[in-house]
GROMACS .gro file of C-alpha atoms in nm:
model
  280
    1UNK     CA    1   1.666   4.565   5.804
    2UNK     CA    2   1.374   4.484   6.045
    3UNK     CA    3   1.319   4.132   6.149
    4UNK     CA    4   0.958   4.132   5.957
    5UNK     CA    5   1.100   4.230   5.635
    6UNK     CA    6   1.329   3.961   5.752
    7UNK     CA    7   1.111   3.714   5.740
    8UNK     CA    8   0.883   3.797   5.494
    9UNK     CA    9   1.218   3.826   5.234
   10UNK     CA   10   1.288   3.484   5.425
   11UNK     CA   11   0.928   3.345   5.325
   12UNK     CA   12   0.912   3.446   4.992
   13UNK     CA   13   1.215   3.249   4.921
   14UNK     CA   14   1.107   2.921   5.095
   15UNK     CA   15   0.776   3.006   4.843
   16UNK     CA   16   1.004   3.040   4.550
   17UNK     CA   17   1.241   2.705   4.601
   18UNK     CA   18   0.899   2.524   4.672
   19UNK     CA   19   0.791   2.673   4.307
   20UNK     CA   20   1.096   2.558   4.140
   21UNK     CA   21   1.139   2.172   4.299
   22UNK     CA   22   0.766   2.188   4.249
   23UNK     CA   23   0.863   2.265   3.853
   24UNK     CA   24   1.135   2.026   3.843
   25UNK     CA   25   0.931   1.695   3.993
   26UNK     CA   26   0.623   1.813   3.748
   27UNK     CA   27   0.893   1.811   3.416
   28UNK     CA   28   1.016   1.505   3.556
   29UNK     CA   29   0.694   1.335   3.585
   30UNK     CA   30   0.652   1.420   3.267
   31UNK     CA   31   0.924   1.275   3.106
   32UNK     CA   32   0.881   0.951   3.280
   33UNK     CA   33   0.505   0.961   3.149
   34UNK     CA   34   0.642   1.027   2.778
   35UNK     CA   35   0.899   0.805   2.802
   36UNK     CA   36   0.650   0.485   2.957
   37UNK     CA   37   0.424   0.554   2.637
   38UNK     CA   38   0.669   0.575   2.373
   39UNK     CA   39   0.807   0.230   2.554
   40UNK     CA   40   0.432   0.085   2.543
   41UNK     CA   41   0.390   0.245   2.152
   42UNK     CA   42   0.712   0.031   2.045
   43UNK     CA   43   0.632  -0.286   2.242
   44UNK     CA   44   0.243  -0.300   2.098
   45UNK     CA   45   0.382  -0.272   1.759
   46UNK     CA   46   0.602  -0.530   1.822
   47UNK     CA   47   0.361  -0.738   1.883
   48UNK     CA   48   0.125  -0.655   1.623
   49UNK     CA   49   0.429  -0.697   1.392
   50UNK     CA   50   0.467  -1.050   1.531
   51UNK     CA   51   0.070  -1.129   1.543
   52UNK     CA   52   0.089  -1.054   1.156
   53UNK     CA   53   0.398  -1.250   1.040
   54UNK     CA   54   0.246  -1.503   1.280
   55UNK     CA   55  -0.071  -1.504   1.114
   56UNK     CA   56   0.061  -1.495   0.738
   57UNK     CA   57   0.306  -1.799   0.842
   58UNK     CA   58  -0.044  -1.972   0.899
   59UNK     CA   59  -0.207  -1.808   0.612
   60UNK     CA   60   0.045  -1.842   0.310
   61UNK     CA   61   0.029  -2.269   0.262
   62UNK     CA   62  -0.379  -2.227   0.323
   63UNK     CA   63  -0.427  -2.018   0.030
   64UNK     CA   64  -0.180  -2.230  -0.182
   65UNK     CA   65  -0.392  -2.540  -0.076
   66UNK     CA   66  -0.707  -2.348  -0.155
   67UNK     CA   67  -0.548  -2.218  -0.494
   68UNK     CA   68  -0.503  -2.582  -0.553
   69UNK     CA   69  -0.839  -2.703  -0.514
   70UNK     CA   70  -1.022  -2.394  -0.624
   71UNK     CA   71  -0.764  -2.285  -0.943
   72UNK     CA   72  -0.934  -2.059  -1.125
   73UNK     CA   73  -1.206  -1.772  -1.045
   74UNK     CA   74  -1.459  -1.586  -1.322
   75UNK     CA   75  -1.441  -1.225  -1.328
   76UNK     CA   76  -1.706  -1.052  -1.565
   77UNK     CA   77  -1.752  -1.350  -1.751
   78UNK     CA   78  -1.376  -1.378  -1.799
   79UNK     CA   79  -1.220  -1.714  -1.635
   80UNK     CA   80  -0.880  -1.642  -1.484
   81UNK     CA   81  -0.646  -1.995  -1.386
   82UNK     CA   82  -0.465  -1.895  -1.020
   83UNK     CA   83  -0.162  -2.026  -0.938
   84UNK     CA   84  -0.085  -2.216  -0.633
   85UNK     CA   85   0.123  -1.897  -0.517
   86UNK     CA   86  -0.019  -1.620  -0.651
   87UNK     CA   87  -0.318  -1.393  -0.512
   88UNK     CA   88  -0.643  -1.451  -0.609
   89UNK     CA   89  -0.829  -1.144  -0.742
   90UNK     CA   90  -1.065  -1.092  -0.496
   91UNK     CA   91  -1.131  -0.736  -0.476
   92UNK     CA   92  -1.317  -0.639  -0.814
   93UNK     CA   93  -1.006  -0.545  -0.942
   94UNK     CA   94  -1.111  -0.576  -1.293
   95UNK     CA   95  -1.248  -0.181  -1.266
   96UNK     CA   96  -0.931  -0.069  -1.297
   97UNK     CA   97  -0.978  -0.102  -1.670
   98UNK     CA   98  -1.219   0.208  -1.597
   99UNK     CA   99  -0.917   0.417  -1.588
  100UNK     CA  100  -0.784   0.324  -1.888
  101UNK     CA  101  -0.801   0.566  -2.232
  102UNK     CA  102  -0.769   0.407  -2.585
  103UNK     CA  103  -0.415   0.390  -2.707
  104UNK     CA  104  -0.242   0.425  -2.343
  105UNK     CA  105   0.052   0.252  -2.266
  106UNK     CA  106  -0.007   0.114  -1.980
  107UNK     CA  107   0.268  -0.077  -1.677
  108UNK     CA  108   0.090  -0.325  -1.459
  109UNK     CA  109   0.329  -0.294  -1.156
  110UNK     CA  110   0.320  -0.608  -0.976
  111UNK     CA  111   0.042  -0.801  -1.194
  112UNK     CA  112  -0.038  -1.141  -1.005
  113UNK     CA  113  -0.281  -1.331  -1.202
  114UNK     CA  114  -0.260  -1.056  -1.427
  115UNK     CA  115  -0.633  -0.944  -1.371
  116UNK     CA  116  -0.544  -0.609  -1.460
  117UNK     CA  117  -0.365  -0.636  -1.797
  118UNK     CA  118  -0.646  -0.889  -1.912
  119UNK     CA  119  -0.910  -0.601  -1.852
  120UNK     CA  120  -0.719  -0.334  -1.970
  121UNK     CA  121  -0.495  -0.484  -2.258
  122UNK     CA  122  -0.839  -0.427  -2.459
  123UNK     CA  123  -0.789  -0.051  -2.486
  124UNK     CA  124  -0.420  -0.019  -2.460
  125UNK     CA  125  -0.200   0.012  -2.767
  126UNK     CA  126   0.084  -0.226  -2.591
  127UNK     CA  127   0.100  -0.332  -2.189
  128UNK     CA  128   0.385  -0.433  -1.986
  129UNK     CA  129   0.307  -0.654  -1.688
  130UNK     CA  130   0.542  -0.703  -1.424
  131UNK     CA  131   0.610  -0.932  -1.119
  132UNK     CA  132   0.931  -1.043  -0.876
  133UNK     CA  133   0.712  -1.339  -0.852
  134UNK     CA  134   0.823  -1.585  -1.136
  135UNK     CA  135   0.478  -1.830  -1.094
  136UNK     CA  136   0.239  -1.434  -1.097
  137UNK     CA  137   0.502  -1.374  -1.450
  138UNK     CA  138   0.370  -1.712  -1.609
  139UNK     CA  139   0.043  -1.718  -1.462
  140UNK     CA  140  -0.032  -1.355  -1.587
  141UNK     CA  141   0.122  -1.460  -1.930
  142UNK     CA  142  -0.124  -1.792  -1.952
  143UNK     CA  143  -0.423  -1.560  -1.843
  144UNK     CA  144  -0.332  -1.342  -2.129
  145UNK     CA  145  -0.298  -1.625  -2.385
  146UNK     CA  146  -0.595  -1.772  -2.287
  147UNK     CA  147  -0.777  -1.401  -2.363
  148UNK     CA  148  -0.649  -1.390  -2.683
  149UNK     CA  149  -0.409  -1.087  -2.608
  150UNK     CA  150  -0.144  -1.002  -2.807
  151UNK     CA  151  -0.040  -0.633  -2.724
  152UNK     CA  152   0.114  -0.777  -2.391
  153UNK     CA  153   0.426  -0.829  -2.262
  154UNK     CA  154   0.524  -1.017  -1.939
  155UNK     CA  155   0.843  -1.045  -1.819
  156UNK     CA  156   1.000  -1.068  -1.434
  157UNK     CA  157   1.103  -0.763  -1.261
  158UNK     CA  158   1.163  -0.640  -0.898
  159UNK     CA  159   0.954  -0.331  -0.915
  160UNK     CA  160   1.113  -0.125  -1.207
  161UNK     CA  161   1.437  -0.269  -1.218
  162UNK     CA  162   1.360  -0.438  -1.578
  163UNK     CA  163   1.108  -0.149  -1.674
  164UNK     CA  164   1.197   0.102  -1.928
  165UNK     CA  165   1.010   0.407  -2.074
  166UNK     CA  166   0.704   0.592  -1.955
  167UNK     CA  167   0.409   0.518  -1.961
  168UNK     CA  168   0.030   0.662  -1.998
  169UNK     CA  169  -0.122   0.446  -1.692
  170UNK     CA  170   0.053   0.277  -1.433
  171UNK     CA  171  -0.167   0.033  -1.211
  172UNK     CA  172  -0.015  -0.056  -0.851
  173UNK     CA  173  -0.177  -0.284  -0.613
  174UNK     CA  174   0.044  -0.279  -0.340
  175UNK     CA  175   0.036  -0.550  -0.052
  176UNK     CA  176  -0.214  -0.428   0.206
  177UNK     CA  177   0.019  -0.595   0.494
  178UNK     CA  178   0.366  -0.463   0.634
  179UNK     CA  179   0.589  -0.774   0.677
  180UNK     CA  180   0.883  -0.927   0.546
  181UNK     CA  181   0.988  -1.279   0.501
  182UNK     CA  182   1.339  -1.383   0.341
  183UNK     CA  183   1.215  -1.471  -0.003
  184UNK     CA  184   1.102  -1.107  -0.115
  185UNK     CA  185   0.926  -1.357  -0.472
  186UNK     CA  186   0.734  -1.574  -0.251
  187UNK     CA  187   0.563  -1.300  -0.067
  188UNK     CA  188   0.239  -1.221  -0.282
  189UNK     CA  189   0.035  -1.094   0.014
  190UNK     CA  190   0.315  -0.907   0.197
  191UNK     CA  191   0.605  -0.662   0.170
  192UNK     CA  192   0.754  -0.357   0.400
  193UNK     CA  193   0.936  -0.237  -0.014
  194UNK     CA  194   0.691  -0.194  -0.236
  195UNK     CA  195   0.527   0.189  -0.087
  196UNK     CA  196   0.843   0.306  -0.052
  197UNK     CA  197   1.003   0.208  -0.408
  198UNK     CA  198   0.691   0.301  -0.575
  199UNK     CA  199   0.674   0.640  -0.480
  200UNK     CA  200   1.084   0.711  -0.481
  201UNK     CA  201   1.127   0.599  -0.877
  202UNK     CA  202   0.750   0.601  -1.069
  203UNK     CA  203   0.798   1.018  -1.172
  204UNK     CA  204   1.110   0.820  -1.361
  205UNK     CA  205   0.842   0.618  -1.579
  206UNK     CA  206   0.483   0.832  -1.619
  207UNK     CA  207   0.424   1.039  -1.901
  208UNK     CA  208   0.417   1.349  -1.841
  209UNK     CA  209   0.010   1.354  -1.827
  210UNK     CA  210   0.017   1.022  -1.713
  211UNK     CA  211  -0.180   0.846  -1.407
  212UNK     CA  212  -0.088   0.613  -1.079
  213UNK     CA  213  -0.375   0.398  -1.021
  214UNK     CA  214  -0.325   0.234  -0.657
  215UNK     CA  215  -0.547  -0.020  -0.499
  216UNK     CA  216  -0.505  -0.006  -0.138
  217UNK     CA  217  -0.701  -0.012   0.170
  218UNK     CA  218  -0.954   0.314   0.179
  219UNK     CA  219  -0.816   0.456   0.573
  220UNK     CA  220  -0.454   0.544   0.426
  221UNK     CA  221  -0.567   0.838   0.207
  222UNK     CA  222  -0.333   1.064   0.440
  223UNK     CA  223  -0.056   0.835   0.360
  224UNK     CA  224  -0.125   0.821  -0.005
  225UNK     CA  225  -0.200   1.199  -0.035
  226UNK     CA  226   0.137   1.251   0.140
  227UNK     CA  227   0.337   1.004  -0.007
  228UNK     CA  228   0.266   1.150  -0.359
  229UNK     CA  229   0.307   1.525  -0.246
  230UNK     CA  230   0.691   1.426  -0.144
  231UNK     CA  231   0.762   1.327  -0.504
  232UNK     CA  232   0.545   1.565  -0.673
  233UNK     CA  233   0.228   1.375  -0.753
  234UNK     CA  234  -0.139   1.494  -0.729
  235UNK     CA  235  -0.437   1.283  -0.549
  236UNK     CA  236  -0.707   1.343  -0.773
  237UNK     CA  237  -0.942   1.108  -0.671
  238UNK     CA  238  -1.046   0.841  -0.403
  239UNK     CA  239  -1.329   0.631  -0.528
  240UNK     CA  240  -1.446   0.261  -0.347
  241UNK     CA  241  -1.393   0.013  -0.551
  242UNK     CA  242  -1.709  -0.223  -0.676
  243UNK     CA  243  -1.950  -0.375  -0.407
  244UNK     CA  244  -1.888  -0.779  -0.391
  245UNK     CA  245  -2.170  -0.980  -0.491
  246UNK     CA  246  -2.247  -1.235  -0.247
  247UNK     CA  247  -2.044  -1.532  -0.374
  248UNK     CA  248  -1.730  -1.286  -0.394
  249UNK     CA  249  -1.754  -1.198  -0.045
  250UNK     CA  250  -1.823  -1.555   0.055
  251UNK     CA  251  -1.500  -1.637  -0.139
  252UNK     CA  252  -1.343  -1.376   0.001
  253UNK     CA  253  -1.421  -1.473   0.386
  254UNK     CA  254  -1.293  -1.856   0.238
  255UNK     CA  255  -0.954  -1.721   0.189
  256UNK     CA  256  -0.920  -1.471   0.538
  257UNK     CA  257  -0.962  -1.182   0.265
  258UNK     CA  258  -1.210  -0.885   0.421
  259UNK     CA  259  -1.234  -0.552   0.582
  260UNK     CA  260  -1.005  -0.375   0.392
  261UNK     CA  261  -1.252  -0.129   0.248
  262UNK     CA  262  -1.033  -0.095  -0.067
  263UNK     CA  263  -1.047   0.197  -0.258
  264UNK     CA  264  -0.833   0.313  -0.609
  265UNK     CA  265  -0.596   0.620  -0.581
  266UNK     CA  266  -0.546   0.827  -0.850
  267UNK     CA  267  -0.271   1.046  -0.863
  268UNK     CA  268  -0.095   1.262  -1.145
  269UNK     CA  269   0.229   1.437  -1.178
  270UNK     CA  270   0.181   1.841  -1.037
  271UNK     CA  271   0.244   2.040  -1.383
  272UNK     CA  272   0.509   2.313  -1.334
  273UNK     CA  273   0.372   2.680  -1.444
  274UNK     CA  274   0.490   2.762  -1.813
  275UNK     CA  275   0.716   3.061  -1.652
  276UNK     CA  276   0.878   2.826  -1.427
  277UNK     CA  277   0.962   2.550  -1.695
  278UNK     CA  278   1.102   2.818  -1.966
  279UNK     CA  279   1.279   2.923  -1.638
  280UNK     CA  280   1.439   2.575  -1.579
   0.00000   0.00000   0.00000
């Protein structure tokens, strides 16, 4: 072999090893980069997970105070008593009643002040409302007595642990805010459970043309849509709720409540081909 060939053999490997550290230090930079943001991702939601149950430590005895010196609110005409620790309807929540058919059967899921069975109790042949919340149970149930309703029954429940049947129309108004606190009842305005529990057992109690109604904030369509396509529910339709009038959104700022842009979900259970149901 000739000393140029040699050495150009000779070069071409020095080239090659260069190539490959070269490789090496670029995957490792890499890594390091990954690894320093996903580090940075958790430790920002930490503490925006703090800053909120921060915030809600704050926020929970101001409403109660407010709820106190401001206990009741008129919705269409309708005057609704609030209880110290229960969530003021604040939202136009009322429209929900939009969604109801004559004759449904209809769950509210988590009914507060019990703003939705008042409006829709009117068109439903019988409505259960629910609530872990003991004071939302009797506050819904005086709301309803003082509407003159009798097709509705309230009782205490921890999502649909005390629910049984199916039902026509089931309203949801989730907490908009992720975070937990040791007394899951006291927590009107907050919960990491009720998302998940929703979606994992409400196939168990709609009809089979039934409806979800969910109030929630109007950005987590994607979450929505997907959360219903794991269980086999359809989003049918995103639609804002009601503009506030002016003293509703000067209420609203009162009690730290804006900027959610809240929007109702309606989903329904995806119907299975005739073929594939004669199949099953």
């Amino acid at each position: 072999m000739s000393q140029n060939v040699l050495i150009e053999r000779l070069l071409k490997f020095k080239l090659s090893c260069h190539s490959a550290v070269g490789l090496i230090a670029m995957r490792v930079s890499l890594t390091a980069f990954w690894s320093n943001l996903y580090i940075s991702g958790v430790l920002v939601m930490r503490i925006w997970s703090s800053a909120k149950h921060t915030f809600m430590i704050f926020w929970y005895p101001y409403v109660r105070m407010l709820n106190v010196i401001l206990p009741s609110i008129v919705v269409q005409k309708k005057r609704l008593v609030v209880f110290p620790d229960v969530y003021k309807p604040l939202e136009n929540e009322y429209a929900c009643a939009d969604y109801c058919r004559a004759g449904d059967r209809v769950l509210d899921l988590g009914c507060g002040s019990g703003v939705g069975a008042v409006f829709c109790a009117p068109k439903a042949s019988e409505l259960l409302a629910v609530d872990i919340n003991l004071s939302a149970v009797k506050n819904t149930a005086e709301n309803c007595r003082l509407n003159g309703l009798s097709n509705v029954t309230v009782k205490q429940s921890d999502m649909f642990s005390a629910v049984d049947g199916k039902f026509d129309l089931i309203l949801a108004n989730p907490p908009y805010l992720e975070a937990e606190f040791a007394d899951n009842d006291k927590q009107f305005a907050t919960s990491v459970r009720y998302l998940p529990m929703l979606f994992a057992q409400v196939r168990e109690h709609l009809a089979d043309d039934g409806r979800l109604l969910i109030q929630y904030p109007i950005w987590f369509r994607g979450l929505i849509e997907r959360l219903g396509a794991e269980r086999g529910l359809k989003l049918v339709e995103v639609k804002r709720m009601p503009l506030k009038s002016p003293a509703l959104l000067l209420l609203s700022l009162l009690y730290m409540q804006f900027g959610f842009r809240s929007a109702f979900y309606l989903l329904e259970p995806v119907q299975m081909p005739e073929t594939k149901k004669l199949a099953a």
